Coordinates of C-alpha atoms in Angstrom, one line a residue:
Chain A
M1 CA 0.0 -17.3 49.5
P2 CA -3.6 -16.5 48.5
I3 CA -6.0 -19.3 48.3
F4 CA -7.7 -17.9 45.1
K5 CA -5.7 -16.6 42.2
K6 CA -6.9 -13.2 41.1
P7 CA -8.6 -13.7 37.8
D8 CA -7.2 -11.6 35.0
F9 CA -10.4 -9.9 33.7
R10 CA -8.6 -7.5 31.5
S11 CA -6.8 -9.8 29.2
E12 CA -9.8 -12.3 29.2
S13 CA -12.3 -9.7 28.2
K14 CA -10.1 -8.2 25.6
K15 CA -9.7 -11.6 24.0
R16 CA -13.4 -12.2 24.0
D17 CA -14.4 -8.9 22.6
M18 CA -11.8 -8.5 19.9
P19 CA -10.9 -11.8 18.4
E20 CA -8.2 -11.1 15.9
G21 CA -9.4 -10.2 12.4
L22 CA -13.1 -10.2 13.2
F23 CA -13.3 -6.5 13.6
Q24 CA -11.8 -3.7 11.6
K25 CA -11.4 -0.1 12.5
C26 CA -12.6 2.3 9.8
P27 CA -9.8 4.6 8.7
G28 CA -12.5 7.2 7.7
C29 CA -14.4 7.6 11.0
G30 CA -12.7 5.3 13.5
E31 CA -15.8 3.1 13.9
V32 CA -15.1 -0.5 14.8
I33 CA -17.0 -2.7 12.4
H34 CA -17.6 -6.5 12.5
H35 CA -16.2 -8.2 9.3
L36 CA -19.6 -9.7 8.6
A37 CA -21.3 -6.4 8.7
L38 CA -18.7 -5.0 6.5
A39 CA -19.0 -7.9 4.0
E40 CA -22.8 -7.5 3.9
N41 CA -22.3 -3.8 3.1
Q42 CA -19.9 -4.5 0.1
R43 CA -17.1 -3.5 2.5
I44 CA -18.3 0.0 2.8
C45 CA -18.3 1.6 6.3
P46 CA -22.0 1.8 7.3
K47 CA -21.3 5.0 9.2
C48 CA -19.2 7.2 7.0
D49 CA -19.2 5.4 3.5
F50 CA -15.5 4.7 3.6
H51 CA -14.7 2.2 0.9
F52 CA -12.6 -0.7 2.2
S53 CA -10.6 -2.7 -0.3
Q54 CA -12.3 -5.6 -1.9
T55 CA -11.0 -8.8 -3.4
A56 CA -11.4 -9.4 -7.1
R57 CA -13.9 -12.2 -6.4
E58 CA -16.0 -9.9 -4.2
R59 CA -16.1 -7.3 -6.9
L60 CA -17.1 -9.7 -9.6
E61 CA -19.9 -11.1 -7.3
H62 CA -21.4 -7.7 -6.8
L63 CA -21.0 -6.4 -10.3
L64 CA -22.1 -9.3 -12.5
D65 CA -25.4 -11.0 -12.9
P66 CA -25.4 -14.2 -10.8
E67 CA -23.9 -17.2 -12.5
S68 CA -23.0 -15.2 -15.6
F69 CA -19.2 -15.2 -15.1
E70 CA -17.0 -17.4 -17.2
E71 CA -13.4 -17.1 -16.2
H72 CA -10.6 -17.1 -18.8
D73 CA -6.9 -18.2 -18.4
A74 CA -7.5 -19.2 -14.8
Q75 CA -4.4 -21.4 -14.7
M76 CA -1.9 -18.8 -16.0
V77 CA 1.0 -18.3 -13.6
S78 CA 4.1 -16.1 -13.4
V79 CA 7.6 -17.4 -14.0
D80 CA 10.9 -16.0 -12.7
T81 CA 12.5 -15.3 -16.1
L82 CA 15.1 -13.0 -14.7
K83 CA 16.0 -15.3 -11.8
F84 CA 15.5 -12.3 -9.7
K85 CA 17.8 -12.2 -6.6
G86 CA 16.8 -9.7 -4.0
M87 CA 16.2 -10.1 -0.3
A88 CA 13.6 -12.7 -1.3
T89 CA 13.4 -14.5 -4.6
Y90 CA 10.5 -13.9 -6.9
T91 CA 9.5 -17.5 -6.8
D92 CA 9.2 -17.3 -3.0
R93 CA 7.2 -14.2 -3.2
L94 CA 4.8 -15.8 -5.8
K95 CA 4.4 -18.9 -3.6
T96 CA 3.7 -16.8 -0.5
Y97 CA 1.0 -14.7 -2.2
Q98 CA -0.6 -17.6 -4.0
K99 CA -1.0 -19.3 -0.6
K100 CA -2.2 -16.2 1.1
T101 CA -4.8 -15.1 -1.5
G102 CA -5.8 -18.4 -3.2
L103 CA -5.1 -16.5 -6.5
K104 CA -2.7 -17.5 -9.2
D105 CA -1.8 -13.9 -9.9
A106 CA -3.1 -10.3 -9.6
V107 CA -5.9 -10.3 -12.1
I108 CA -9.1 -12.3 -12.8
T109 CA -10.5 -12.0 -16.3
G110 CA -13.5 -13.4 -18.1
T111 CA -16.8 -12.7 -19.7
G112 CA -20.1 -12.1 -17.9
K113 CA -23.2 -10.0 -17.9
I114 CA -24.1 -6.7 -16.2
E115 CA -27.9 -6.2 -16.1
A116 CA -28.1 -8.8 -19.0
L117 CA -25.6 -6.9 -21.1
P118 CA -22.6 -9.1 -22.1
V119 CA -19.1 -7.7 -21.2
A120 CA -15.5 -8.7 -21.2
I121 CA -14.2 -7.9 -17.7
A122 CA -11.0 -7.9 -15.7
V123 CA -10.6 -7.2 -12.0
M124 CA -7.3 -6.6 -10.3
D125 CA -6.7 -7.8 -6.8
F126 CA -4.4 -5.6 -4.6
N127 CA -3.8 -8.4 -2.2
F128 CA -1.6 -10.2 -4.7
I129 CA 1.9 -8.4 -4.6
A130 CA 0.1 -5.1 -4.6
A131 CA -1.6 -6.1 -7.9
T132 CA 1.6 -5.2 -9.7
M133 CA 1.6 -5.9 -13.4
G134 CA 4.0 -8.5 -14.7
S135 CA 3.7 -10.7 -17.8
V136 CA 0.6 -12.6 -16.5
V137 CA -1.4 -9.5 -15.7
G138 CA -0.4 -8.0 -19.1
E139 CA -1.1 -11.2 -21.0
K140 CA -4.5 -11.9 -19.4
L141 CA -5.6 -8.3 -19.9
A142 CA -4.4 -8.3 -23.6
R143 CA -6.3 -11.6 -24.1
I144 CA -9.6 -10.4 -22.6
V145 CA -9.4 -7.2 -24.6
E146 CA -8.8 -9.2 -27.7
T147 CA -11.8 -11.4 -26.8
G148 CA -13.8 -8.2 -26.5
T149 CA -12.7 -7.1 -29.9
S150 CA -13.4 -10.5 -31.6
E151 CA -16.7 -11.0 -29.9
R152 CA -17.7 -7.4 -30.1
L153 CA -18.0 -6.9 -26.4
P154 CA -17.5 -3.8 -24.2
V155 CA -14.4 -4.1 -22.0
I156 CA -14.6 -3.3 -18.3
I157 CA -11.3 -3.2 -16.3
I158 CA -11.3 -2.5 -12.6
S159 CA -7.8 -1.4 -11.6
A160 CA -6.0 -1.3 -8.4
S161 CA -2.2 -1.5 -8.5
G162 CA 1.1 -0.5 -7.1
G163 CA 2.4 -0.3 -10.7
A164 CA 4.7 -2.5 -12.7
R165 CA 6.2 -5.6 -11.1
M166 CA 9.9 -5.0 -10.5
Y167 CA 10.7 -8.7 -10.4
E168 CA 10.1 -9.0 -14.1
G169 CA 12.2 -6.0 -15.0
A170 CA 11.6 -4.6 -18.5
L171 CA 9.2 -7.5 -19.3
S172 CA 6.8 -5.8 -16.9
L173 CA 7.3 -2.4 -18.5
M174 CA 6.4 -3.8 -22.0
Q175 CA 3.1 -5.0 -20.6
M176 CA 2.1 -1.3 -20.6
A177 CA 2.6 -1.1 -24.4
K178 CA 1.0 -4.5 -24.9
T179 CA -2.3 -3.7 -23.0
C180 CA -2.6 -0.3 -24.6
G181 CA -2.0 -1.8 -28.0
A182 CA -4.8 -4.3 -27.5
L183 CA -7.1 -1.5 -26.4
A184 CA -6.1 0.5 -29.5
L185 CA -7.5 -2.3 -31.7
H186 CA -10.6 -2.6 -29.5
A187 CA -11.1 1.2 -29.9
Q188 CA -10.6 1.0 -33.7
A189 CA -13.5 -1.5 -33.8
K190 CA -15.6 1.2 -32.1
L191 CA -16.2 -0.8 -29.0
P192 CA -16.5 0.9 -25.6
Y193 CA -14.0 0.5 -22.8
I194 CA -14.9 1.6 -19.3
S195 CA -12.0 1.9 -16.9
I196 CA -12.8 1.9 -13.2
L197 CA -10.1 3.1 -10.8
T198 CA -10.1 1.9 -7.2
H199 CA -7.7 2.5 -4.3
P200 CA -4.9 2.7 -5.2
T201 CA -4.2 2.9 -8.9
T202 CA -0.6 4.1 -9.5
G203 CA 2.6 3.8 -11.5
G204 CA 2.7 1.8 -14.7
V205 CA -0.9 0.8 -14.5
S206 CA -2.1 4.3 -14.2
A207 CA 0.2 5.3 -17.1
S208 CA -1.2 2.6 -19.4
F209 CA -4.5 0.8 -19.8
A210 CA -6.2 2.4 -16.7
T211 CA -6.3 6.0 -18.1
V212 CA -7.3 5.4 -21.7
G213 CA -10.9 4.4 -21.0
D214 CA -13.7 6.0 -23.1
V215 CA -15.2 6.6 -19.7
I216 CA -13.2 6.6 -16.6
L217 CA -14.9 6.1 -13.2
A218 CA -13.4 6.1 -9.8
E219 CA -14.4 5.0 -6.3
P220 CA -14.6 7.7 -3.7
K221 CA -11.3 8.7 -2.0
A222 CA -9.3 6.3 -4.2
M223 CA -5.7 7.3 -4.5
I224 CA -4.8 7.7 -8.1
G225 CA -1.5 8.9 -9.5
F226 CA 1.7 8.3 -11.5
A227 CA 4.4 8.9 -8.9
G228 CA 4.0 8.2 -5.2
P229 CA 3.5 11.3 -2.9
R230 CA 6.8 10.6 -1.1
V231 CA 8.8 10.6 -4.3
I232 CA 7.1 13.8 -5.4
R233 CA 7.8 15.5 -2.1
E234 CA 11.4 14.4 -2.1
T235 CA 12.0 15.5 -5.7
T236 CA 10.3 18.8 -5.6
H237 CA 10.6 19.9 -2.0
Q238 CA 7.1 21.2 -2.4
D239 CA 4.1 20.9 -0.2
L240 CA 1.4 18.8 -1.8
P241 CA -2.1 20.3 -2.2
P242 CA -4.9 19.0 0.0
N243 CA -6.6 15.9 -1.4
F244 CA -3.7 15.5 -3.9
Q245 CA -4.0 12.4 -6.0
T246 CA -7.5 11.5 -4.7
A247 CA -10.4 10.6 -7.0
E248 CA -11.9 13.9 -5.9
F249 CA -8.8 15.8 -6.9
L250 CA -8.8 14.1 -10.3
E251 CA -12.4 14.9 -10.9
E252 CA -11.9 18.5 -9.9
H253 CA -9.0 18.8 -12.4
G254 CA -11.1 17.2 -15.2
L255 CA -9.1 14.0 -15.4
I256 CA -11.9 11.5 -14.8
D257 CA -15.5 11.3 -15.8
M258 CA -17.1 10.7 -12.4
I259 CA -16.8 9.3 -8.9
V260 CA -19.2 6.5 -8.3
H261 CA -20.3 5.0 -5.0
R262 CA -19.6 1.3 -5.0
K263 CA -23.2 0.4 -4.5
K264 CA -24.1 2.4 -7.6
M265 CA -21.3 1.0 -9.8
R266 CA -23.2 -1.8 -11.3
S267 CA -26.2 0.3 -12.4
T268 CA -23.9 3.1 -13.6
I269 CA -22.0 0.8 -15.8
A270 CA -25.2 -0.6 -17.2
D271 CA -26.6 2.9 -17.8
L272 CA -23.4 3.8 -19.7
L273 CA -23.4 0.6 -21.8
K274 CA -27.0 1.3 -22.8
Y275 CA -25.6 4.3 -24.7
L276 CA -22.2 2.9 -25.8
A277 CA -22.4 -0.9 -26.3
P278 CA -22.7 -2.1 -29.9
K279 CA -26.2 -2.7 -31.1
K280 CA -26.9 -6.4 -31.5
Chain B
M1 CA 35.7 20.0 -21.8
K2 CA 38.1 17.6 -20.0
L3 CA 36.7 14.1 -19.5
Q4 CA 36.0 13.2 -15.9
P5 CA 36.8 9.6 -15.1
L6 CA 34.2 7.3 -13.6
D7 CA 35.3 5.4 -10.5
F8 CA 36.2 2.3 -12.4
E9 CA 38.1 4.3 -15.1
K10 CA 40.4 5.9 -12.6
P11 CA 43.3 3.4 -12.9
I12 CA 43.2 3.9 -16.7
F13 CA 43.2 7.7 -16.4
E14 CA 46.0 7.5 -13.8
L15 CA 48.2 5.4 -16.2
E16 CA 47.4 7.8 -19.1
R17 CA 48.6 10.7 -16.9
K18 CA 51.8 8.8 -16.1
L19 CA 52.4 8.1 -19.8
E20 CA 52.1 11.8 -20.5
D21 CA 54.6 12.6 -17.7
L22 CA 57.0 10.0 -19.1
K23 CA 56.8 11.5 -22.6
R24 CA 57.3 15.0 -21.3
H25 CA 60.3 13.8 -19.2
S26 CA 61.8 12.1 -22.3
R27 CA 61.4 15.2 -24.3
A28 CA 62.7 17.6 -21.7
Q29 CA 65.7 15.5 -20.7
D30 CA 66.3 14.3 -24.3
I31 CA 66.4 10.7 -23.1
N32 CA 65.1 7.9 -25.3
L33 CA 62.4 6.2 -23.2
D34 CA 60.6 4.7 -26.2
P35 CA 60.6 1.1 -24.9
E36 CA 59.0 2.3 -21.6
V37 CA 56.5 4.4 -23.5
K38 CA 55.5 1.5 -25.7
R39 CA 55.2 -0.9 -22.8
M40 CA 53.0 1.5 -21.0
Q41 CA 50.8 2.1 -24.0
A42 CA 50.3 -1.6 -24.4
K43 CA 49.4 -1.9 -20.8
I44 CA 46.8 0.9 -21.1
E45 CA 45.3 -0.7 -24.1
E46 CA 45.0 -4.0 -22.3
M47 CA 43.6 -2.4 -19.3
K48 CA 40.9 -0.6 -21.4
R49 CA 39.9 -3.8 -23.1
E50 CA 39.7 -5.6 -19.8
T51 CA 37.7 -2.9 -18.2
Y52 CA 35.3 -2.2 -21.0
D53 CA 34.8 -5.7 -22.2
K54 CA 33.3 -6.9 -18.9
L55 CA 31.5 -3.8 -17.6
T56 CA 29.0 -4.6 -14.9
A57 CA 25.4 -3.5 -15.3
W58 CA 26.0 -0.7 -12.7
Q59 CA 29.1 0.5 -14.6
R60 CA 27.0 0.7 -17.8
V61 CA 24.4 2.7 -15.9
Q62 CA 27.1 5.2 -14.9
I63 CA 28.3 5.4 -18.6
A64 CA 24.7 5.9 -19.7
R65 CA 24.4 8.8 -17.3
H66 CA 27.8 10.3 -18.1
P67 CA 27.5 14.1 -18.4
Q68 CA 29.7 14.1 -21.5
R69 CA 27.7 11.5 -23.3
P70 CA 26.1 12.8 -26.5
Y71 CA 22.5 13.9 -26.0
T72 CA 19.5 14.1 -28.3
L73 CA 20.2 17.6 -29.7
D74 CA 23.8 16.6 -30.3
Y75 CA 22.6 13.8 -32.6
F76 CA 20.0 16.0 -34.2
S77 CA 23.0 18.1 -35.5
S78 CA 25.5 15.3 -36.0
A79 CA 23.7 12.1 -37.2
F80 CA 20.9 14.3 -38.7
T81 CA 21.0 17.5 -40.8
D82 CA 18.7 20.4 -41.4
F83 CA 16.9 20.2 -38.0
I84 CA 14.0 22.6 -37.7
E85 CA 12.8 22.7 -34.1
L86 CA 9.0 23.0 -33.7
H87 CA 7.6 24.0 -30.3
G88 CA 4.7 23.3 -28.0
D89 CA 1.8 20.9 -27.4
R90 CA -0.8 23.6 -28.4
L91 CA -2.4 23.0 -25.1
F92 CA -0.3 24.2 -22.2
G93 CA 3.4 24.8 -22.9
D94 CA 6.6 23.9 -24.6
D95 CA 8.5 21.2 -22.7
K96 CA 12.2 21.9 -23.1
A97 CA 12.9 18.3 -21.8
M98 CA 11.5 17.0 -25.1
P99 CA 12.7 18.9 -28.2
A100 CA 11.0 17.9 -31.4
G101 CA 10.8 18.9 -35.0
L102 CA 11.8 17.9 -38.6
A103 CA 15.2 16.6 -39.6
T104 CA 16.9 14.7 -42.3
I105 CA 19.0 11.5 -41.9
G106 CA 20.7 10.2 -45.0
D107 CA 18.1 10.6 -47.8
H108 CA 15.2 10.3 -45.3
R109 CA 13.2 13.4 -44.2
C110 CA 11.8 12.6 -40.7
V111 CA 9.9 13.8 -37.7
V112 CA 12.3 13.7 -34.7
V113 CA 11.5 13.8 -31.0
G114 CA 13.7 13.0 -28.0
H115 CA 14.4 13.6 -24.3
Q116 CA 17.1 16.2 -23.7
K117 CA 19.3 16.6 -20.6
G118 CA 21.6 19.5 -19.8
R119 CA 25.3 19.4 -19.1
E120 CA 25.6 22.0 -16.4
L121 CA 23.2 23.4 -13.9
K122 CA 21.6 26.2 -15.9
E123 CA 21.0 24.0 -18.9
N124 CA 19.8 21.2 -16.7
L125 CA 17.2 23.4 -15.0
K126 CA 15.9 24.4 -18.4
R127 CA 15.8 20.8 -19.6
N128 CA 14.5 19.6 -16.2
F129 CA 17.3 16.9 -16.1
G130 CA 15.7 15.2 -19.0
S131 CA 12.4 14.5 -17.2
A132 CA 9.5 15.5 -19.4
H133 CA 6.1 16.7 -18.2
P134 CA 2.7 15.8 -19.8
E135 CA 3.1 18.6 -22.4
G136 CA 6.3 16.9 -23.6
Y137 CA 4.6 13.7 -24.4
R138 CA 1.7 15.5 -25.9
K139 CA 4.0 17.6 -28.1
A140 CA 5.8 14.3 -29.1
L141 CA 2.4 12.8 -30.2
R142 CA 1.5 16.0 -32.1
M143 CA 4.7 15.7 -34.0
M144 CA 4.1 12.0 -34.7
R145 CA 0.7 12.9 -36.1
L146 CA 2.5 15.4 -38.4
G147 CA 4.7 12.5 -39.6
E148 CA 1.6 10.4 -40.2
K149 CA -0.1 13.1 -42.2
F150 CA 2.8 14.0 -44.4
G151 CA 4.3 10.5 -44.8
L152 CA 7.4 11.1 -42.7
P153 CA 8.8 8.4 -40.5
V154 CA 9.3 9.1 -36.8
I155 CA 12.7 8.8 -35.0
A156 CA 12.5 9.0 -31.2
L157 CA 15.6 9.3 -29.1
I158 CA 15.1 8.1 -25.5
D159 CA 17.3 9.5 -22.7
T160 CA 15.4 10.1 -19.5
P161 CA 15.7 9.1 -15.9
G162 CA 11.9 9.0 -16.0
A163 CA 8.8 11.2 -16.5
Y164 CA 8.8 14.0 -14.0
P165 CA 7.3 13.3 -10.5
G166 CA 5.7 16.6 -9.7
V167 CA 2.5 18.3 -8.7
G168 CA 2.0 20.0 -12.0
A169 CA 2.7 16.8 -13.9
E170 CA 0.0 15.0 -11.9
E171 CA -2.5 17.8 -12.2
R172 CA -2.1 17.8 -16.0
H173 CA -2.2 14.0 -16.0
I174 CA 1.2 12.6 -16.8
S175 CA -0.3 9.1 -16.6
E176 CA -2.8 9.8 -19.4
A177 CA -0.2 11.6 -21.6
I178 CA 2.0 8.5 -21.5
A179 CA -0.8 6.0 -21.9
V180 CA -2.3 7.8 -24.9
N181 CA 1.1 7.8 -26.6
L182 CA 1.4 4.0 -26.0
R183 CA -2.0 3.4 -27.5
E184 CA -1.6 5.8 -30.4
M185 CA 1.9 4.9 -31.3
M186 CA 0.8 1.3 -31.7
V187 CA -1.5 2.3 -34.6
L188 CA 0.3 5.3 -36.0
K189 CA 0.4 4.9 -39.8
T190 CA 4.0 5.7 -40.4
P191 CA 7.3 3.9 -39.6
I192 CA 8.7 4.6 -36.1
I193 CA 12.2 3.9 -34.9
S194 CA 13.1 4.5 -31.2
V195 CA 16.7 4.5 -30.0
V196 CA 17.6 4.4 -26.3
I197 CA 20.7 6.5 -26.4
G198 CA 21.3 6.9 -22.6
E199 CA 18.8 6.3 -19.9
G200 CA 15.6 4.4 -20.6
G201 CA 13.8 5.3 -17.4
S202 CA 10.5 3.4 -17.1
G203 CA 7.2 4.7 -18.4
G204 CA 8.8 8.0 -19.3
A205 CA 11.0 6.2 -21.8
L206 CA 8.3 3.9 -23.1
G207 CA 6.1 7.0 -23.7
I208 CA 8.1 7.6 -27.0
G209 CA 9.2 3.9 -27.3
V210 CA 6.5 2.0 -29.0
A211 CA 8.2 1.5 -32.4
D212 CA 8.7 -0.8 -35.4
R213 CA 12.4 -1.0 -34.4
V214 CA 13.6 -0.4 -30.8
L215 CA 17.4 0.1 -30.9
M216 CA 19.8 0.6 -28.0
L217 CA 23.3 1.9 -27.7
E218 CA 25.6 -0.6 -26.2
N219 CA 26.0 1.2 -22.8
A220 CA 22.4 2.6 -22.6
Y221 CA 20.0 1.0 -20.1
Y222 CA 16.3 0.5 -20.2
S223 CA 14.4 -0.4 -17.0
V224 CA 11.1 -0.6 -15.3
I225 CA 12.5 1.3 -12.3
S226 CA 15.8 3.0 -11.6
P227 CA 18.4 0.8 -9.8
E228 CA 18.3 3.2 -6.8
G229 CA 14.5 3.0 -6.7
C230 CA 14.5 -0.7 -6.9
A231 CA 17.2 -1.0 -4.2
A232 CA 15.3 1.3 -1.9
I233 CA 12.2 -1.0 -2.1
L234 CA 13.6 -4.5 -2.4
W235 CA 16.9 -4.0 -0.4
K236 CA 15.6 -1.3 1.9
H237 CA 18.5 1.0 0.9
R238 CA 19.6 2.9 -2.2
S239 CA 23.2 1.8 -1.6
H240 CA 22.3 -1.6 -3.1
A241 CA 21.8 0.0 -6.5
P242 CA 24.6 -2.1 -8.1
E243 CA 22.9 -5.4 -7.1
A244 CA 19.5 -4.0 -8.2
A245 CA 21.0 -3.0 -11.6
E246 CA 22.3 -6.6 -12.0
A247 CA 19.0 -8.1 -11.0
L248 CA 16.8 -5.9 -13.2
K249 CA 18.6 -7.1 -16.4
L250 CA 18.6 -3.6 -17.8
T251 CA 21.6 -3.6 -20.2
A252 CA 21.2 -3.6 -24.0
R253 CA 22.6 -7.1 -24.3
D254 CA 20.2 -8.4 -21.6
L255 CA 17.2 -6.8 -23.3
E256 CA 18.3 -8.2 -26.7
E257 CA 18.4 -11.6 -25.2
L258 CA 14.9 -11.1 -23.7
K259 CA 13.8 -10.1 -27.2
L260 CA 12.5 -6.7 -25.9
I261 CA 14.7 -4.7 -28.2
D262 CA 15.6 -5.3 -31.8
E263 CA 19.3 -4.4 -32.1
V264 CA 22.3 -3.2 -30.0
I265 CA 24.3 -0.4 -31.6
P266 CA 28.0 -0.7 -30.6
E267 CA 29.8 2.2 -29.1
P268 CA 33.4 3.3 -29.4
L269 CA 35.8 1.7 -26.8
G270 CA 35.1 3.3 -23.4
G271 CA 31.7 4.5 -24.3
A272 CA 29.9 7.1 -26.6
H273 CA 31.4 10.0 -24.6
Q274 CA 34.9 9.1 -25.8
D275 CA 34.1 9.8 -29.4
H276 CA 30.9 11.7 -30.3
E277 CA 31.6 11.7 -34.0
Q278 CA 32.1 8.0 -34.3
T279 CA 29.0 7.3 -32.3
A280 CA 26.9 9.6 -34.4
T281 CA 28.2 7.9 -37.6
I282 CA 27.3 4.4 -36.3
L283 CA 23.9 5.6 -35.1
K284 CA 23.2 7.2 -38.5
K285 CA 24.2 4.1 -40.4
T286 CA 22.0 1.9 -38.2
I287 CA 18.9 4.1 -38.4
V288 CA 19.3 4.5 -42.2
K289 CA 19.6 0.8 -42.6
H290 CA 16.3 0.2 -40.8
L291 CA 14.5 3.2 -42.4
K292 CA 15.2 1.8 -45.8
K293 CA 13.5 -1.5 -44.9
L294 CA 10.6 0.1 -43.0
T295 CA 9.7 2.7 -45.6
E296 CA 9.4 0.1 -48.3
M297 CA 6.9 -2.0 -46.3
P298 CA 3.2 -1.7 -46.9
I299 CA 1.7 0.2 -43.9
E300 CA -0.8 -2.6 -43.0
K301 CA 2.0 -5.1 -42.8
L302 CA 4.1 -2.7 -40.8
L303 CA 1.3 -2.1 -38.2
A304 CA 0.6 -5.9 -38.0
Q305 CA 4.2 -6.5 -37.3
R306 CA 4.5 -3.7 -34.7
Y307 CA 1.5 -5.1 -32.8
A308 CA 2.7 -8.7 -33.0
K309 CA 6.1 -7.7 -31.7
F310 CA 4.8 -6.1 -28.5
R311 CA 2.0 -8.7 -28.2
K312 CA 4.6 -11.4 -27.8
M313 CA 6.5 -9.8 -25.0
G314 CA 6.0 -11.6 -21.7
E315 CA 6.9 -14.9 -20.1
F316 CA 4.4 -17.1 -18.3
A317 CA 3.3 -20.7 -17.6
G318 CA 0.2 -22.8 -17.0
D319 CA -1.4 -21.7 -20.2
V320 CA -3.9 -24.5 -20.7
S321 CA -6.4 -22.6 -22.8
K322 CA -4.5 -20.8 -25.5
N323 CA -7.4 -18.6 -26.4
G324 CA -9.8 -17.8 -23.6
T325 CA -12.2 -20.5 -22.4

């Protein structure tokens, strides 16, 4: 029996160098980035400009003038109207995600200022059940758009979503009509709506409020589409074109106005609003 | 065409076949089997009532998809008269999955649009199985604008498994085509009635479904996702579609209870495919009843009611501030 136990350098050093969650590997270039470095850079890879996902709070912090945000309907929560029985109940899912994200549901709405210009703004958070749209998302969006109409404010919606929320059945589907309806009245009042598409914006969200903006902006490489690529491949037995359903593909096909780097988003919105916002 | 039984209808079809045998036997052998025939007929009636009175959600989905169920063009020539088909979106093409045009129902001249499926392969390829492309939704909106301009109400018949998931559809922006319809239908200055006559498949259905009255045939379904799609995601396998159909609350009665549709239109016993003529008659009567009311309403009131109806849809809690901050 040896007097000294052979120290296990390998596992030791691994643990010291890569504490879980502190580092992230960039899907764009493979670079390993510390989470603080990433946070400091608005969650953009410093090496290749890959845009990592951001929480709704992070986005609001970077887009709005400091201290200008006033949140609306912060306490609104989803209810399990259908008593949905799947492998997990809807109530359980909601609780899990509320705990995990600290959010009540998948969108934060309110009023704020961008370079001193007042706006009504909504930001979806993909971390909450893939930012699917149920009654709460639909209702909060409809309300903030109505606030925009009554207070004559431009509306900014930053989308990211897996689509409609299945757990609420057709109630979710009708949120598409509800949000587009609110935007129709906002448009009739000749007020601007800027829609910003981030990774990924799909399904019922892409087929409703996200694509009816007066101006539609997208973050680089964001996946944007109605049907998922797997469904399309299975239905059509067709090879998908390169870059299919990316922001770049949509721009190329004339479906969006422009791709905007995250660090330029705030100033781009402000520049657009200088043309489009109602004169005071 | 001979009716093909659905799985749960097989016992009924089997008994009906036996009844025919019995009658033939009685005639051929000249034996009086009337008591037996009567007993069997009563049994069949009872069996039908029992089966069709408590159909599960999944059974209704199967009836909604029945290949012998009346389709949009069938109604355009049965419930409606003098249909003139108008083609194309004036931008890209003519979507055969979404025929549209002008037609008359009762005393009302209308604009009509709807999803169209095919009954056999060739027709289905032409109609793309009832799945419209962006040009279909854009054609539908073009027709609705005709209705608005010439003071004609719009009738939209919904029967689609969903908008088409394909490369071309994405390249021509199916999302935008549907979204624009949702927005524009909400403020279209003419009465709109949508009827789900078969499958109400998600956004593809809603794309012509923002209306002053949303009606549904008794065995139609209307859902945010197909039962198979939902099962594949939440149960990890498509074979759980019957459970998903139940969970999604997609039947006409469920949706009426949730106040997402305005009225359920009853079907003949066993479903619309058993009696096309009777179904068309009931459909016509119901549409005309609503048209009469809607066409008499001042347009501003109509639009306010349309908006308020959809605005109310949704269930939530924790609403401490009714109006913003």
